[in-house]
Every structure is written in structure tokens, then in C-alpha cells.
PDB file of C-alpha atoms in Angstrom:
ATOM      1  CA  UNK A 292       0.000   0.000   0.000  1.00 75.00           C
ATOM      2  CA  UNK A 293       1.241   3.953  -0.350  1.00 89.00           C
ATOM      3  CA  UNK A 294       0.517   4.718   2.385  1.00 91.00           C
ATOM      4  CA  UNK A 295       2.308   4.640   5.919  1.00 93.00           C
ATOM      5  CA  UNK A 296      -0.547   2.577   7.778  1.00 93.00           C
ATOM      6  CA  UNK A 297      -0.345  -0.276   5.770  1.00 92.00           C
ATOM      7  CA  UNK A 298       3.529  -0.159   5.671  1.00 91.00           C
ATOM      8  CA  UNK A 299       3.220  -0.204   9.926  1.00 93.00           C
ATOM      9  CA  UNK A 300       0.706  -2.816  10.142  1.00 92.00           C
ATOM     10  CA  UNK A 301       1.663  -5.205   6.969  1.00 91.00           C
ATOM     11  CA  UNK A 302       5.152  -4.792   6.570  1.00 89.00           C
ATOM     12  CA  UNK A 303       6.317  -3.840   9.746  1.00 91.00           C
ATOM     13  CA  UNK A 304       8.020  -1.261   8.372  1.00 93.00           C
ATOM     14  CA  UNK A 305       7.910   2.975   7.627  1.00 95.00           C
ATOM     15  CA  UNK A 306       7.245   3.577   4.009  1.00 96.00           C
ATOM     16  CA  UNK A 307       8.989   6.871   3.979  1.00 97.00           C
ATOM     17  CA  UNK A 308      12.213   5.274   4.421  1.00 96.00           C
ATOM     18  CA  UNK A 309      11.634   3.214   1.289  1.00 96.00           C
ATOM     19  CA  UNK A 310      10.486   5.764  -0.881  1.00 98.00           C
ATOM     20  CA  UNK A 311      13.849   7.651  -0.038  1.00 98.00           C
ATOM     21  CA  UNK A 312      15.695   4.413  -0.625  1.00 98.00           C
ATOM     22  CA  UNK A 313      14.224   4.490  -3.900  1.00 98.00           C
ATOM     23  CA  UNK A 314      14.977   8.065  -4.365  1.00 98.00           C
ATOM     24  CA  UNK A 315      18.495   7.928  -3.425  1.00 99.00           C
ATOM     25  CA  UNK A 316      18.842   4.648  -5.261  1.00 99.00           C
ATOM     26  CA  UNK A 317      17.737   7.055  -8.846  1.00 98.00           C
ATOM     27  CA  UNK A 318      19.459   9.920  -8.168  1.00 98.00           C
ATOM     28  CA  UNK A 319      22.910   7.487  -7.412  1.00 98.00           C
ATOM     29  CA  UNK A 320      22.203   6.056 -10.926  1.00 97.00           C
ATOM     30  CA  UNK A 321      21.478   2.723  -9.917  1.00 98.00           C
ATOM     31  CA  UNK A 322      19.336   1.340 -12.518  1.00 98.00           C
ATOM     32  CA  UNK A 323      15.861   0.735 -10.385  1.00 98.00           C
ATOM     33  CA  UNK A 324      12.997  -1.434 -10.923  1.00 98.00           C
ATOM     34  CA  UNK A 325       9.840  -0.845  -8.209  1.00 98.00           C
ATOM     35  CA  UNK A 326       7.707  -4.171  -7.658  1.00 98.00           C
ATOM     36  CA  UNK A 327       4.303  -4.213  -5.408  1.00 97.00           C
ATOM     37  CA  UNK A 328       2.636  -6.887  -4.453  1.00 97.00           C
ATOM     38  CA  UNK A 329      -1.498  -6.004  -4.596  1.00 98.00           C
ATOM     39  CA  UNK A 330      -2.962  -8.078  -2.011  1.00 97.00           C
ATOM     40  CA  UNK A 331      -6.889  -7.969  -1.547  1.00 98.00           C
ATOM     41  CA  UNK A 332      -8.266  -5.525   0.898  1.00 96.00           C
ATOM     42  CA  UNK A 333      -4.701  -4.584   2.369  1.00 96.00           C
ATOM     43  CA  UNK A 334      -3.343  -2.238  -1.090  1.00 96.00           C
ATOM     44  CA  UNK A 335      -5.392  -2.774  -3.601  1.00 98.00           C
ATOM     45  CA  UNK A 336      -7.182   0.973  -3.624  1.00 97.00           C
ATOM     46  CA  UNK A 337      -7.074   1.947  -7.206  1.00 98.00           C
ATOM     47  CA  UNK A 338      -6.602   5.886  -5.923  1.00 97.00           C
ATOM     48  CA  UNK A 339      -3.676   4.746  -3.499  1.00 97.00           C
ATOM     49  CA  UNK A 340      -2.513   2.765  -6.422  1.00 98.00           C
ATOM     50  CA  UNK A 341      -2.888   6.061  -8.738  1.00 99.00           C
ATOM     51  CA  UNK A 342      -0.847   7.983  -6.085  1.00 98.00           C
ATOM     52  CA  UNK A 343       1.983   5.510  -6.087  1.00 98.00           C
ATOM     53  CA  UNK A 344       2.116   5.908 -10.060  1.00 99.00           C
ATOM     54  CA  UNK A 345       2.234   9.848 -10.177  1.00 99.00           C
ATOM     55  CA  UNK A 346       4.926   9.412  -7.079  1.00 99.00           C
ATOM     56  CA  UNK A 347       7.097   7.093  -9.232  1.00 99.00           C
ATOM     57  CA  UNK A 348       6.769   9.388 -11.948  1.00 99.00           C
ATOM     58  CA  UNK A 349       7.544  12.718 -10.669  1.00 99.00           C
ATOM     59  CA  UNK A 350      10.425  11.573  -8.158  1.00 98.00           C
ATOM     60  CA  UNK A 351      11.563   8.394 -10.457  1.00 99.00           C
ATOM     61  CA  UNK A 352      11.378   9.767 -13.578  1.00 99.00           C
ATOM     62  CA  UNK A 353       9.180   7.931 -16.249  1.00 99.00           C
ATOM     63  CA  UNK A 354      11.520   5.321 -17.240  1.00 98.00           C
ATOM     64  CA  UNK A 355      11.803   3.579 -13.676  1.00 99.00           C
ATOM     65  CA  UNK A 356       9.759   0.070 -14.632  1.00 99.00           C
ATOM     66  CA  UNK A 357       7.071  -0.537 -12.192  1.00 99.00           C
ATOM     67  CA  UNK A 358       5.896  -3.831 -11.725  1.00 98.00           C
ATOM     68  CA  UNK A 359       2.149  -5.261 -10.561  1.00 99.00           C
ATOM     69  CA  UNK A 360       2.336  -8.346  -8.912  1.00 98.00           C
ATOM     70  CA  UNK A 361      -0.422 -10.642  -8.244  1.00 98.00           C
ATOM     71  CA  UNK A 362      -1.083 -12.162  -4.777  1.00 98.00           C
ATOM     72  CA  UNK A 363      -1.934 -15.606  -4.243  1.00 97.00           C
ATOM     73  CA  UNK A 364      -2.678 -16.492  -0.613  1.00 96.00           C
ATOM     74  CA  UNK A 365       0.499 -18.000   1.516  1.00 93.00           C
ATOM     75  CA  UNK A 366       2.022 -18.104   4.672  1.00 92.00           C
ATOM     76  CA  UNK A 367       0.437 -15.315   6.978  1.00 89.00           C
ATOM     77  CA  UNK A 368      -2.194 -14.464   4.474  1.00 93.00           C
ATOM     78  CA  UNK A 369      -3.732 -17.463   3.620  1.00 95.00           C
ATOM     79  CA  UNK A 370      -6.709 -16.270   4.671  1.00 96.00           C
ATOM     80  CA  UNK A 371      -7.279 -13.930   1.601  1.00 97.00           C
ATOM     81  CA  UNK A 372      -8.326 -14.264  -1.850  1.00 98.00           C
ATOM     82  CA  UNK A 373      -6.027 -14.253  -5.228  1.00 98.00           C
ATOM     83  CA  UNK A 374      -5.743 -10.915  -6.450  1.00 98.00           C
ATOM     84  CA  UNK A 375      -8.335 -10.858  -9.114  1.00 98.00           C
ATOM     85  CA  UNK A 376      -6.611 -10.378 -12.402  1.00 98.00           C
ATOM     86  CA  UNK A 377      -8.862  -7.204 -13.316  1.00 98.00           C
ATOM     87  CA  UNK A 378      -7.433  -5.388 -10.427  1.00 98.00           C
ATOM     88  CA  UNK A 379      -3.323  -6.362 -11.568  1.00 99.00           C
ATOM     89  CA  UNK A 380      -4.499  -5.336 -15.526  1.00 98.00           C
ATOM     90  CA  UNK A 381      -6.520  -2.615 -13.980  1.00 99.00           C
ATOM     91  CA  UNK A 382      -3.436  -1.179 -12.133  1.00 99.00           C
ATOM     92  CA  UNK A 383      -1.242  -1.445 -14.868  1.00 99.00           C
ATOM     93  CA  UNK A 384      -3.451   1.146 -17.270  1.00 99.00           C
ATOM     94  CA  UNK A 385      -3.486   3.414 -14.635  1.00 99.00           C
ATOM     95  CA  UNK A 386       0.444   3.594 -14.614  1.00 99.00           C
ATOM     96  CA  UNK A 387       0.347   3.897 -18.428  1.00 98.00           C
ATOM     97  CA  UNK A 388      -2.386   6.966 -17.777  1.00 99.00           C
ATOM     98  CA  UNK A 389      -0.100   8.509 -15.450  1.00 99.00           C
ATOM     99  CA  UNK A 390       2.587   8.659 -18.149  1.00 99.00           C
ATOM    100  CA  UNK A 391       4.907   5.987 -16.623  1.00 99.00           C
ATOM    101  CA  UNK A 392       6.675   4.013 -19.851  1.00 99.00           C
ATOM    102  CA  UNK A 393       7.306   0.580 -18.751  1.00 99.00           C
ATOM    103  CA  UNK A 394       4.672  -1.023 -16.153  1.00 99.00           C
ATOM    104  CA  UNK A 395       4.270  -4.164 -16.105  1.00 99.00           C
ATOM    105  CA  UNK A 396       1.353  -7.420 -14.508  1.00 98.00           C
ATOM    106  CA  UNK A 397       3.404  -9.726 -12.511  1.00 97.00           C
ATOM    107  CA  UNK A 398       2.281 -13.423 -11.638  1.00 97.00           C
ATOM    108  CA  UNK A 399      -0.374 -13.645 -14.379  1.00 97.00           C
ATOM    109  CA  UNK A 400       1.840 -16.052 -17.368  1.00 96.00           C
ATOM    110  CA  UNK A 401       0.593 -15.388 -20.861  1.00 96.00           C
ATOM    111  CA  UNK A 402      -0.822 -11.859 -19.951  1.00 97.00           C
ATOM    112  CA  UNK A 403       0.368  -9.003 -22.430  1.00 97.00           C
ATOM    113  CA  UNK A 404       1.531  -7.129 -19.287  1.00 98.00           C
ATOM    114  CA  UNK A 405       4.466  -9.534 -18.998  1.00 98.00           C
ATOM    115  CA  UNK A 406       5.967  -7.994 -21.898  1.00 99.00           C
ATOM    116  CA  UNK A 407       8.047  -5.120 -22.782  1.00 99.00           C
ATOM    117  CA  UNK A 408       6.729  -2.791 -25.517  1.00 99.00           C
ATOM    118  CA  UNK A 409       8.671   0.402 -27.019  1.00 99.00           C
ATOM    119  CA  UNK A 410       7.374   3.423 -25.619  1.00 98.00           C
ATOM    120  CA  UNK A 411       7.530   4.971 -29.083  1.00 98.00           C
ATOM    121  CA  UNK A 412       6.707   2.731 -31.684  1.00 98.00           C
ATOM    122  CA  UNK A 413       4.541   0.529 -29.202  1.00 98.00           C
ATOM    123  CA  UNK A 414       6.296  -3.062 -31.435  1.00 99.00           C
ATOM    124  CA  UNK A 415       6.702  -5.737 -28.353  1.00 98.00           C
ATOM    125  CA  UNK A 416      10.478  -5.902 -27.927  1.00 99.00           C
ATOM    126  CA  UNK A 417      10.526  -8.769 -24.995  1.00 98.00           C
ATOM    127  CA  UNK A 418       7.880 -11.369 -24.824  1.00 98.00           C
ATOM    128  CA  UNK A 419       7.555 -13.221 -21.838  1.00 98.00           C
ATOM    129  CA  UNK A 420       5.870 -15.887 -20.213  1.00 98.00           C
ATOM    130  CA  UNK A 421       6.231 -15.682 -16.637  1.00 95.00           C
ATOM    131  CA  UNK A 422       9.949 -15.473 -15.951  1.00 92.00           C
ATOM    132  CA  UNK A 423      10.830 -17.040 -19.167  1.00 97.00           C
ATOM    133  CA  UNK A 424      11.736 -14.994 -21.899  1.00 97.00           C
ATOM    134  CA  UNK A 425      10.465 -15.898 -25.138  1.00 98.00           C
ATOM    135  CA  UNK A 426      11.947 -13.463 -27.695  1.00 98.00           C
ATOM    136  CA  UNK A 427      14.556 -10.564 -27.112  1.00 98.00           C
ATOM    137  CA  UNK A 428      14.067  -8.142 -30.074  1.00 99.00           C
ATOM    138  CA  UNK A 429      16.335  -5.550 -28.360  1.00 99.00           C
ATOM    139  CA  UNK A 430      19.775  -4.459 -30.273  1.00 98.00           C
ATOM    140  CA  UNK A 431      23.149  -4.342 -28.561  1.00 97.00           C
ATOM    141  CA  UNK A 432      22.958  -2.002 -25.615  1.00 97.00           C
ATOM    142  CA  UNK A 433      19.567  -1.939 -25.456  1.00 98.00           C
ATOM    143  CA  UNK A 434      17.527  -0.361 -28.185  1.00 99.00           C
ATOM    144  CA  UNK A 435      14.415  -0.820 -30.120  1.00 99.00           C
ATOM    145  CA  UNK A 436      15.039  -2.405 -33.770  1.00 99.00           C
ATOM    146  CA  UNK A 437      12.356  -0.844 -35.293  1.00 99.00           C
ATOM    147  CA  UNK A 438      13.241   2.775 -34.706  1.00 99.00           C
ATOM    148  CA  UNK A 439      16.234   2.644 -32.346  1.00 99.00           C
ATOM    149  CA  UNK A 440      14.963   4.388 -28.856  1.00 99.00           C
ATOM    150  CA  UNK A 441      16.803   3.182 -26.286  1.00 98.00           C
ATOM    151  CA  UNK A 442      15.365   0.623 -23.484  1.00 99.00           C
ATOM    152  CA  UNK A 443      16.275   1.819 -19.834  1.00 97.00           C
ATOM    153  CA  UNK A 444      17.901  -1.769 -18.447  1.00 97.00           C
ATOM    154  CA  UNK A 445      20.874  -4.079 -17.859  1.00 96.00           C
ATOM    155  CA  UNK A 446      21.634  -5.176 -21.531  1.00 93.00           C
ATOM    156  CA  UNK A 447      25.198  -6.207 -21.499  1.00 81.00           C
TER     157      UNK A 447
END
């Protein structure tokens, strides 16, 4: 959740400090990829979920890749549902309406989500399903074949 009760009472933890790990972890140049877990009833508020997208945008930058994860009920939280896969697909638009470039469903295998697209020409440069990567269309140091933006990552 983005917010600081959630962070308390879920994660045992202050949220501020990892938003300014995340800051610090940008502004060092450390390439940076954010991941949240939407569990049912905890963090899945669509307008908490909008707040965390327009956060990651204006203190990120619009290239940091943002990631949607699915829940499925384990451990301590057993007692909860699956995070319906409207809600991961649902989150994901709203980071692609708040201008974010790279956001991404996590835990759903065979949904589009998965997959990295250019944010300029839109052509799917890296399919996946689930972790495994299925075709790598990217050039040498990370750049779209079709018209050459480059594709904030790892590459070599």
C-alpha cells in the first residue's frame, strides 16, 4: 500500500524510508525497478494505487519500470483471496495513464503485461511468459530495432 498505515501494520516497516531508498537509489544512478505486491483488501485501492504511479513518476522519472504483482494467498495471508486479475491489468493502465513508460502485470503467465513494448513505436520488444523470456528483439545495448529508442535496463 502507499501509504504509511499499511507499511506499519503489513510490513512492519515505515514507508517513507523506502520511498527515499528508492529516491536515493535514482538519483545514485542505480538502474531501479519498483515491484508491489497487490494483495486484496490490504493495497489494492485503485486511488492509493494512482498515487503511487504519479509518485514514481515525478520523483523516479518515467523510465523507472514498475511492476504489478499478483497475490496468491500464503504463509500469513492465507486467509485472503487471489488478487483478481482485473485489479493487476486494472493497475497497470493506470500507470500507463499517469505517463509511466514501462509497467508491467506480474504473476499472471501469458498476460500481455508480462511484456516489454517500445514506448515509441509501441512493437513488443521482450515477450515473456512468466519469468521465461520468449523473444529478445532488443539491439546491442539496449535499443528498439524498429526505430532505435533506447530501453532503460541491464543489456550487457
Amino acid at each position: 500500500g502507499f501509504n504509511e498505515n499499511f507499511y506499519r501494520r503489513v510490513v512492519g516497516g515505515k514507508l517513507k524510508y523506502v520511498l527515499k531508498t528508492l529516491e536515493r537509489l535514482v538519483r545514485l544512478g542505480v538502474f531501479t525497478e519498483v515491484v508491489n505486491l497487490v494483495v486484496p483488501t490490504l493495497n489494492d485501492d485503485l486511488g492509493e494505487i494512482r498515487a503511487m504511479c504519479r509518485w514514481v513518476k515525478r520523483e523516479l522519472g518515467q523510465d523507472v519500470p514498475l511492476f504489478f504483482s499478483r497475490f496468491t494467498p500464503q504463509y500469513k495471508l492465507q486467509n485472503l483471496p487471489p488478487t483478481p486479475l482485473e485489479t493487476i491489468k486494472r493497475a497497470r493502465e493506470i500507470g500507463l495513464e499517469e505517463g509511466l513508460r514501462y509497467v508491467y502485470s506480474g504473476n499472471i503467465p501469458g498476460d500481455e503485461g508480462e511484456n516489454t513494448f517500445c514506448p515509441t513505436c509501441k512493437k513488443a520488444l521482450i515477450e515473456r511468459y512468466g519469468y521465461t523470456v520468449l523473444a529478445n528483439r532488443l539491439l546491442p545495448g539496449g535499443f528498439c530495432p524498429y526505430d532505435r529508442t533506447k530501453i532503460p535496463g541491464i543489456w550487457d
